[in-house]
Structures are given as C-alpha cells and as structure tokens.
C-alpha cells in the first residue's frame, strides 16, 4: 500500500518540472522512514534527497541520516557505524562504498544531499538506509534509477 502511494506521488511530481529531480523523505521518533522505495526519473542528471526528522527526540537518542550504497555494501558500512561514532555521522570517513549521505539529524532538523546520477546504473541494486546504531534493521528501502 505504501509503495503504491509513493509511486503515485512520483508520477504527480513529473508534471511539475521543479520537483521532478528531488524527493523529501521523513523520519520520526518511531525509527521509521516514510518511504520504502525511491525511484529516480531517467531524465535527472542530479537528484536531491531531503531528509526531514519530524519527531522531537535529540539526535543523540534518535538520530537519523539517509545513506545510499549498493545493496551489497549496505551491511558492511553499517557494521562500521558504531566505531565511526557520532562525530563522523556514524559512517566510516572517506569510504568509497558510501555513494551519498546526509548528516545525522535530530527532531525538527532537515538535511539535503545531491546525488550525481551519472555514477549510478539501472542494472545495479541500491539500498538507502539510516546508519544510526540499531536502525538499519528497520530503516531501509530500495533506491531505483
Ligand atoms: Zn535512524
């Protein structure tokens, strides 16, 4: 059901050029993303992902980020998140497996990342996720180009 709504929203946004190559995804105090799937239109040279935290909790306790990697690499990145720590937004610094990432945000905050789509392939499986410790099991989805 949620998948259908996301697709409907995407097809509506195709009508307005300004929103064509951008999406806003919300996260909350329940450790959830509001989308399980994001599809990038083929016409987009770059794509903006805006992560909003609509909850109240501080990023120390319920921080979220939006990270993109190939599906094969996601678990490996998450395994190093705790060691990387909050100062590195729970991501191993300079890791080439990370294709895009926002910073870790808390309740009421927003961050945007711009993805250069020329480095992405439609034949590759991509996953987006939150790397805050313990969130990966629930906070992830499929990213399609
Ligand atoms: Zn999270």
Short mmCIF file of N, CA and C and ligand atoms in Angstrom, two decimals:
data_model
loop_
_atom_site.label_atom_id
_atom_site.label_comp_id
_atom_site.label_asym_id
_atom_site.label_seq_id
_atom_site.Cartn_x
_atom_site.Cartn_y
_atom_site.Cartn_z
N UNK A 1 0.83 -1.21 0.00
CA UNK A 1 0.00 0.00 0.00
C UNK A 1 0.86 1.26 0.00
N UNK A 2 1.84 1.31 0.89
CA UNK A 2 2.72 2.48 0.93
C UNK A 2 3.46 2.65 -0.39
N UNK A 3 3.85 1.54 -0.97
CA UNK A 3 4.57 1.57 -2.23
C UNK A 3 3.73 2.25 -3.30
N UNK A 4 2.46 1.91 -3.35
CA UNK A 4 1.56 2.49 -4.34
C UNK A 4 1.47 4.01 -4.16
N UNK A 5 1.37 4.45 -2.94
CA UNK A 5 1.26 5.88 -2.68
C UNK A 5 2.53 6.60 -3.15
N UNK A 6 3.68 6.02 -2.86
CA UNK A 6 4.94 6.65 -3.26
C UNK A 6 5.00 6.78 -4.78
N UNK A 7 4.58 5.75 -5.49
CA UNK A 7 4.62 5.79 -6.95
C UNK A 7 3.65 6.83 -7.48
N UNK A 8 2.49 6.93 -6.86
CA UNK A 8 1.52 7.94 -7.28
C UNK A 8 2.09 9.34 -7.11
N UNK A 9 2.73 9.56 -5.97
CA UNK A 9 3.32 10.88 -5.71
C UNK A 9 4.39 11.19 -6.73
N UNK A 10 5.17 10.19 -7.08
CA UNK A 10 6.23 10.41 -8.06
C UNK A 10 5.64 10.77 -9.42
N UNK A 11 4.56 10.09 -9.81
CA UNK A 11 4.01 10.39 -11.13
C UNK A 11 3.34 11.77 -11.13
N UNK A 12 2.79 12.18 -10.01
CA UNK A 12 2.25 13.54 -9.93
C UNK A 12 3.38 14.56 -10.07
N UNK A 13 4.50 14.29 -9.40
CA UNK A 13 5.58 15.27 -9.40
C UNK A 13 6.20 15.40 -10.79
N UNK A 14 6.01 14.40 -11.65
CA UNK A 14 6.53 14.50 -13.01
C UNK A 14 5.91 15.69 -13.75
N UNK A 15 4.71 16.06 -13.37
CA UNK A 15 4.02 17.15 -14.05
C UNK A 15 4.67 18.50 -13.73
N UNK A 16 5.29 18.60 -12.56
CA UNK A 16 5.94 19.86 -12.19
C UNK A 16 7.45 19.68 -12.26
N UNK A 17 8.06 20.31 -13.23
CA UNK A 17 9.48 20.09 -13.51
C UNK A 17 10.38 20.35 -12.30
N UNK A 18 10.04 21.34 -11.52
CA UNK A 18 10.90 21.73 -10.42
C UNK A 18 11.09 20.60 -9.40
N UNK A 19 10.05 19.80 -9.22
CA UNK A 19 10.13 18.74 -8.22
C UNK A 19 10.53 17.40 -8.80
N UNK A 20 10.73 17.39 -10.10
CA UNK A 20 11.00 16.14 -10.80
C UNK A 20 12.22 15.40 -10.26
N UNK A 21 13.27 16.14 -9.97
CA UNK A 21 14.54 15.52 -9.61
C UNK A 21 14.85 15.71 -8.13
N UNK A 22 13.85 15.62 -7.31
CA UNK A 22 14.05 15.78 -5.88
C UNK A 22 12.96 15.04 -5.13
N UNK A 23 13.29 14.58 -3.94
CA UNK A 23 12.30 13.92 -3.10
C UNK A 23 12.55 14.31 -1.65
N UNK A 24 11.48 14.38 -0.88
CA UNK A 24 11.62 14.61 0.56
C UNK A 24 11.13 13.36 1.28
N UNK A 25 11.96 12.84 2.13
CA UNK A 25 11.61 11.65 2.91
C UNK A 25 11.63 12.04 4.38
N UNK A 26 10.63 11.61 5.10
CA UNK A 26 10.55 11.95 6.52
C UNK A 26 10.99 10.77 7.39
N UNK A 27 11.50 11.11 8.56
CA UNK A 27 11.85 10.11 9.57
C UNK A 27 11.25 10.61 10.88
N UNK A 28 11.14 9.71 11.86
CA UNK A 28 10.40 10.09 13.07
C UNK A 28 10.97 9.44 14.33
N UNK A 29 10.30 9.67 15.45
CA UNK A 29 10.75 9.12 16.74
C UNK A 29 10.45 7.62 16.87
N UNK A 30 9.71 7.08 15.89
CA UNK A 30 9.38 5.66 15.91
C UNK A 30 10.41 4.84 15.12
N UNK A 31 11.52 5.49 14.75
CA UNK A 31 12.58 4.80 14.00
C UNK A 31 12.08 4.33 12.63
N UNK A 32 11.39 5.24 11.94
CA UNK A 32 10.83 4.87 10.63
C UNK A 32 11.16 5.92 9.57
N UNK A 33 11.33 5.44 8.33
CA UNK A 33 11.29 6.31 7.16
C UNK A 33 9.86 6.26 6.62
N UNK A 34 9.42 7.36 5.99
CA UNK A 34 8.05 7.35 5.44
C UNK A 34 7.98 6.73 4.05
N UNK A 35 9.12 6.35 3.48
CA UNK A 35 9.11 5.70 2.17
C UNK A 35 9.96 4.44 2.23
N UNK A 36 9.54 3.44 1.50
CA UNK A 36 10.34 2.22 1.40
C UNK A 36 10.98 2.10 0.02
N UNK A 37 10.61 3.02 -0.85
CA UNK A 37 11.16 2.96 -2.21
C UNK A 37 11.27 4.37 -2.79
N UNK A 38 12.39 4.65 -3.43
CA UNK A 38 12.59 5.93 -4.11
C UNK A 38 13.04 5.61 -5.54
N UNK A 39 12.38 6.22 -6.51
CA UNK A 39 12.75 5.99 -7.91
C UNK A 39 13.20 7.31 -8.54
N UNK A 40 14.37 7.28 -9.15
CA UNK A 40 14.90 8.47 -9.81
C UNK A 40 14.49 8.45 -11.28
N UNK A 41 13.82 9.50 -11.77
CA UNK A 41 13.47 9.55 -13.19
C UNK A 41 14.73 9.56 -14.06
N UNK A 42 14.68 8.88 -15.18
CA UNK A 42 15.86 8.73 -16.05
C UNK A 42 16.37 10.08 -16.56
N UNK A 43 15.52 11.08 -16.60
CA UNK A 43 15.91 12.39 -17.14
C UNK A 43 16.76 13.21 -16.17
N UNK A 44 16.90 12.77 -14.93
CA UNK A 44 17.59 13.58 -13.92
C UNK A 44 19.11 13.41 -13.96
N UNK A 45 19.83 14.49 -14.19
CA UNK A 45 21.30 14.45 -14.15
C UNK A 45 21.78 14.44 -12.70
N UNK A 46 20.98 15.08 -11.84
CA UNK A 46 21.26 15.01 -10.41
C UNK A 46 19.92 14.88 -9.69
N UNK A 47 19.99 14.40 -8.47
CA UNK A 47 18.76 14.11 -7.73
C UNK A 47 18.98 14.52 -6.28
N UNK A 48 18.07 15.34 -5.76
CA UNK A 48 18.19 15.81 -4.38
C UNK A 48 17.32 14.98 -3.44
N UNK A 49 17.91 14.51 -2.39
CA UNK A 49 17.14 13.84 -1.35
C UNK A 49 17.18 14.70 -0.10
N UNK A 50 16.02 15.11 0.37
CA UNK A 50 15.92 15.88 1.60
C UNK A 50 15.36 14.98 2.69
N UNK A 51 16.10 14.87 3.76
CA UNK A 51 15.65 14.08 4.92
C UNK A 51 15.14 15.05 5.98
N UNK A 52 13.91 14.80 6.42
CA UNK A 52 13.33 15.59 7.50
C UNK A 52 13.11 14.68 8.70
N UNK A 53 13.42 15.20 9.87
CA UNK A 53 13.12 14.46 11.11
C UNK A 53 11.91 15.16 11.73
N UNK A 54 10.75 14.52 11.66
CA UNK A 54 9.53 15.15 12.14
C UNK A 54 9.24 14.82 13.60
N UNK A 55 10.18 14.12 14.25
CA UNK A 55 9.99 13.78 15.65
C UNK A 55 10.49 14.89 16.57
N UNK A 56 10.67 14.55 17.83
CA UNK A 56 11.07 15.52 18.85
C UNK A 56 12.42 15.17 19.48
N UNK A 57 12.82 13.94 19.36
CA UNK A 57 13.97 13.46 20.13
C UNK A 57 15.30 13.99 19.57
N UNK A 58 16.23 14.18 20.48
CA UNK A 58 17.56 14.67 20.13
C UNK A 58 18.30 13.63 19.29
N UNK A 59 19.22 14.11 18.46
CA UNK A 59 19.96 13.19 17.59
C UNK A 59 20.84 12.22 18.37
N UNK A 60 21.14 12.54 19.63
CA UNK A 60 21.92 11.61 20.46
C UNK A 60 21.14 10.30 20.71
N UNK A 61 19.81 10.42 20.76
CA UNK A 61 18.99 9.26 21.12
C UNK A 61 18.24 8.67 19.93
N UNK A 62 17.80 9.53 19.02
CA UNK A 62 17.01 9.07 17.88
C UNK A 62 17.47 9.81 16.63
N UNK A 63 18.78 9.79 16.40
CA UNK A 63 19.32 10.45 15.21
C UNK A 63 19.06 9.62 13.97
N UNK A 64 18.90 10.31 12.85
CA UNK A 64 18.73 9.62 11.57
C UNK A 64 19.59 10.29 10.52
N UNK A 65 20.06 9.47 9.59
CA UNK A 65 20.65 10.00 8.37
C UNK A 65 20.07 9.21 7.19
N UNK A 66 20.40 9.67 5.99
CA UNK A 66 19.96 8.98 4.77
C UNK A 66 21.22 8.66 3.99
N UNK A 67 21.50 7.38 3.85
CA UNK A 67 22.74 6.93 3.24
C UNK A 67 22.40 6.06 2.03
N UNK A 68 23.15 6.24 0.95
CA UNK A 68 22.95 5.43 -0.25
C UNK A 68 24.19 4.61 -0.54
N UNK A 69 23.96 3.32 -0.83
CA UNK A 69 25.07 2.46 -1.27
C UNK A 69 24.47 1.37 -2.16
N UNK A 70 25.31 0.57 -2.78
CA UNK A 70 24.78 -0.61 -3.45
C UNK A 70 24.21 -1.52 -2.35
N UNK A 71 23.25 -2.32 -2.72
CA UNK A 71 22.63 -3.20 -1.72
C UNK A 71 23.67 -4.15 -1.11
N UNK A 72 24.62 -4.59 -1.90
CA UNK A 72 25.67 -5.49 -1.41
C UNK A 72 26.55 -4.85 -0.34
N UNK A 73 26.73 -3.55 -0.41
CA UNK A 73 27.66 -2.87 0.50
C UNK A 73 27.01 -2.34 1.78
N UNK A 74 25.68 -2.30 1.82
CA UNK A 74 24.99 -1.63 2.93
C UNK A 74 25.37 -2.22 4.30
N UNK A 75 25.31 -3.53 4.42
CA UNK A 75 25.59 -4.17 5.71
C UNK A 75 27.02 -3.89 6.17
N UNK A 76 27.96 -3.93 5.24
CA UNK A 76 29.36 -3.69 5.57
C UNK A 76 29.59 -2.29 6.12
N UNK A 77 28.90 -1.31 5.55
CA UNK A 77 29.01 0.07 6.03
C UNK A 77 28.42 0.17 7.43
N UNK A 78 27.25 -0.43 7.61
CA UNK A 78 26.57 -0.38 8.91
C UNK A 78 27.42 -1.04 10.00
N UNK A 79 28.14 -2.09 9.64
CA UNK A 79 28.98 -2.78 10.62
C UNK A 79 30.06 -1.87 11.20
N UNK A 80 30.43 -0.82 10.46
CA UNK A 80 31.48 0.09 10.92
C UNK A 80 30.92 1.39 11.52
N UNK A 81 29.60 1.48 11.58
CA UNK A 81 28.96 2.73 12.00
C UNK A 81 29.28 3.09 13.45
N UNK A 82 29.19 2.12 14.33
CA UNK A 82 29.38 2.38 15.75
C UNK A 82 30.82 2.84 16.01
N UNK A 83 31.77 2.18 15.37
CA UNK A 83 33.18 2.55 15.51
C UNK A 83 33.42 3.97 14.99
N UNK A 84 32.77 4.33 13.89
CA UNK A 84 32.93 5.67 13.31
C UNK A 84 32.40 6.74 14.27
N UNK A 85 31.29 6.44 14.94
CA UNK A 85 30.78 7.31 16.00
C UNK A 85 30.03 8.54 15.50
N UNK A 86 29.42 9.25 16.45
CA UNK A 86 28.58 10.40 16.10
C UNK A 86 29.34 11.54 15.42
N UNK A 87 30.62 11.71 15.74
CA UNK A 87 31.39 12.80 15.12
C UNK A 87 31.55 12.59 13.62
N UNK A 88 31.42 11.36 13.17
CA UNK A 88 31.50 11.05 11.73
C UNK A 88 30.12 10.69 11.17
N UNK A 89 29.07 11.11 11.86
CA UNK A 89 27.70 10.80 11.43
C UNK A 89 27.48 9.29 11.30
N UNK A 90 28.15 8.52 12.13
CA UNK A 90 28.04 7.06 12.12
C UNK A 90 28.32 6.46 10.74
N UNK A 91 29.36 7.00 10.09
CA UNK A 91 29.79 6.45 8.80
C UNK A 91 31.31 6.43 8.76
N UNK A 92 31.90 5.36 8.26
CA UNK A 92 33.37 5.33 8.13
C UNK A 92 33.83 6.46 7.20
N UNK A 93 34.73 7.34 7.66
CA UNK A 93 35.12 8.51 6.87
C UNK A 93 35.80 8.12 5.57
N UNK A 94 35.46 8.84 4.50
CA UNK A 94 36.13 8.65 3.21
C UNK A 94 35.89 7.30 2.57
N UNK A 95 34.84 6.61 2.96
CA UNK A 95 34.57 5.27 2.45
C UNK A 95 33.89 5.35 1.08
N UNK A 96 34.55 4.81 0.05
CA UNK A 96 34.04 4.91 -1.32
C UNK A 96 32.74 4.12 -1.53
N UNK A 97 32.42 3.22 -0.60
CA UNK A 97 31.16 2.46 -0.74
C UNK A 97 29.95 3.36 -0.50
N UNK A 98 30.17 4.47 0.22
CA UNK A 98 29.07 5.40 0.50
C UNK A 98 28.89 6.32 -0.70
N UNK A 99 27.77 6.17 -1.40
CA UNK A 99 27.53 6.93 -2.64
C UNK A 99 26.95 8.31 -2.35
N UNK A 100 26.23 8.43 -1.25
CA UNK A 100 25.65 9.71 -0.84
C UNK A 100 25.21 9.57 0.61
N UNK A 101 25.24 10.68 1.35
CA UNK A 101 24.78 10.63 2.74
C UNK A 101 24.48 12.02 3.26
N UNK A 102 23.41 12.13 4.02
CA UNK A 102 23.17 13.34 4.78
C UNK A 102 23.91 13.20 6.11
N UNK A 103 23.95 14.30 6.87
CA UNK A 103 24.46 14.19 8.23
C UNK A 103 23.37 13.57 9.12
N UNK A 104 23.75 13.22 10.33
CA UNK A 104 22.78 12.74 11.31
C UNK A 104 21.98 13.94 11.84
N UNK A 105 20.67 13.82 11.82
CA UNK A 105 19.82 14.91 12.32
C UNK A 105 18.90 14.42 13.43
N UNK A 106 18.45 15.36 14.24
CA UNK A 106 17.50 15.06 15.32
C UNK A 106 16.15 15.69 15.03
N UNK A 107 15.24 15.58 15.99
CA UNK A 107 13.89 16.09 15.83
C UNK A 107 13.85 17.54 15.37
N UNK A 108 13.04 17.84 14.36
CA UNK A 108 12.88 19.20 13.86
C UNK A 108 13.93 19.62 12.84
N UNK A 109 14.92 18.78 12.60
CA UNK A 109 16.00 19.16 11.68
C UNK A 109 15.79 18.57 10.28
N UNK A 110 16.52 19.16 9.31
CA UNK A 110 16.44 18.75 7.91
C UNK A 110 17.83 18.78 7.31
N UNK A 111 18.12 17.86 6.42
CA UNK A 111 19.38 17.95 5.66
C UNK A 111 19.14 17.40 4.26
N UNK A 112 19.87 17.96 3.30
CA UNK A 112 19.69 17.56 1.89
C UNK A 112 21.01 17.09 1.31
N UNK A 113 20.96 16.05 0.49
CA UNK A 113 22.15 15.61 -0.23
C UNK A 113 21.81 15.56 -1.72
N UNK A 114 22.76 15.97 -2.55
CA UNK A 114 22.57 15.94 -4.01
C UNK A 114 23.37 14.78 -4.58
N UNK A 115 22.69 13.96 -5.36
CA UNK A 115 23.33 12.77 -5.94
C UNK A 115 23.58 13.03 -7.43
N UNK A 116 24.81 12.82 -7.87
CA UNK A 116 25.13 12.88 -9.30
C UNK A 116 24.74 11.52 -9.90
N UNK A 117 23.71 11.51 -10.73
CA UNK A 117 23.17 10.21 -11.19
C UNK A 117 24.05 9.58 -12.27
N UNK A 118 25.03 10.29 -12.79
CA UNK A 118 25.87 9.70 -13.85
C UNK A 118 26.69 8.52 -13.32
N UNK A 119 26.89 8.47 -12.00
CA UNK A 119 27.65 7.37 -11.41
C UNK A 119 26.78 6.17 -11.04
N UNK A 120 25.48 6.26 -11.33
CA UNK A 120 24.57 5.18 -10.95
C UNK A 120 24.14 4.39 -12.18
N UNK A 121 23.85 3.12 -11.99
CA UNK A 121 23.47 2.24 -13.10
C UNK A 121 22.12 1.59 -12.84
N UNK A 122 21.28 1.55 -13.87
CA UNK A 122 19.95 0.95 -13.71
C UNK A 122 20.03 -0.57 -13.53
N UNK A 123 21.18 -1.16 -13.81
CA UNK A 123 21.31 -2.62 -13.65
C UNK A 123 21.82 -3.00 -12.26
N UNK A 124 22.05 -1.96 -11.42
CA UNK A 124 22.60 -2.20 -10.07
C UNK A 124 21.48 -2.03 -9.03
N UNK A 125 21.52 -2.87 -7.99
CA UNK A 125 20.58 -2.73 -6.87
C UNK A 125 21.16 -1.77 -5.83
N UNK A 126 20.40 -0.75 -5.48
CA UNK A 126 20.84 0.20 -4.46
C UNK A 126 19.89 0.17 -3.27
N UNK A 127 20.45 0.42 -2.11
CA UNK A 127 19.65 0.48 -0.88
C UNK A 127 19.94 1.81 -0.18
N UNK A 128 18.87 2.43 0.34
CA UNK A 128 19.09 3.58 1.22
C UNK A 128 18.78 3.15 2.64
N UNK A 129 19.46 3.75 3.59
CA UNK A 129 19.30 3.33 4.98
C UNK A 129 19.76 4.41 5.94
N UNK A 130 19.45 4.19 7.22
CA UNK A 130 19.94 5.02 8.31
C UNK A 130 21.05 4.24 9.00
N UNK A 131 22.21 4.90 9.23
CA UNK A 131 23.34 4.18 9.83
C UNK A 131 23.45 4.40 11.34
N UNK A 132 22.47 5.09 11.94
CA UNK A 132 22.48 5.24 13.41
C UNK A 132 22.42 3.83 14.01
N UNK A 133 23.26 3.56 15.02
CA UNK A 133 23.33 2.19 15.56
C UNK A 133 21.96 1.60 15.91
N UNK A 134 21.70 0.43 15.38
CA UNK A 134 20.45 -0.29 15.67
C UNK A 134 19.30 0.03 14.74
N UNK A 135 19.47 1.01 13.84
CA UNK A 135 18.34 1.41 13.00
C UNK A 135 18.25 0.68 11.66
N UNK A 136 19.34 0.09 11.23
CA UNK A 136 19.40 -0.49 9.88
C UNK A 136 18.35 -1.58 9.64
N UNK A 137 18.03 -2.34 10.69
CA UNK A 137 17.09 -3.44 10.52
C UNK A 137 15.72 -2.95 10.02
N UNK A 138 15.35 -1.74 10.44
CA UNK A 138 14.03 -1.21 10.08
C UNK A 138 14.12 -0.09 9.06
N UNK A 139 15.12 0.77 9.24
CA UNK A 139 15.18 2.00 8.42
C UNK A 139 15.99 1.76 7.15
N UNK A 140 15.33 1.16 6.17
CA UNK A 140 15.99 0.99 4.87
C UNK A 140 14.94 0.84 3.79
N UNK A 141 15.38 1.04 2.56
CA UNK A 141 14.46 0.93 1.43
C UNK A 141 15.24 0.76 0.15
N UNK A 142 14.48 0.65 -0.92
CA UNK A 142 15.08 0.39 -2.22
C UNK A 142 15.17 1.68 -3.04
N UNK A 143 16.30 1.86 -3.68
CA UNK A 143 16.56 3.07 -4.46
C UNK A 143 16.76 2.65 -5.91
N UNK A 144 15.91 3.15 -6.79
CA UNK A 144 15.95 2.68 -8.19
C UNK A 144 16.28 3.81 -9.15
N UNK A 145 17.11 3.52 -10.12
CA UNK A 145 17.44 4.51 -11.15
C UNK A 145 17.06 3.96 -12.52
ZN1 LIG B 1 17.66 6.26 12.19
#
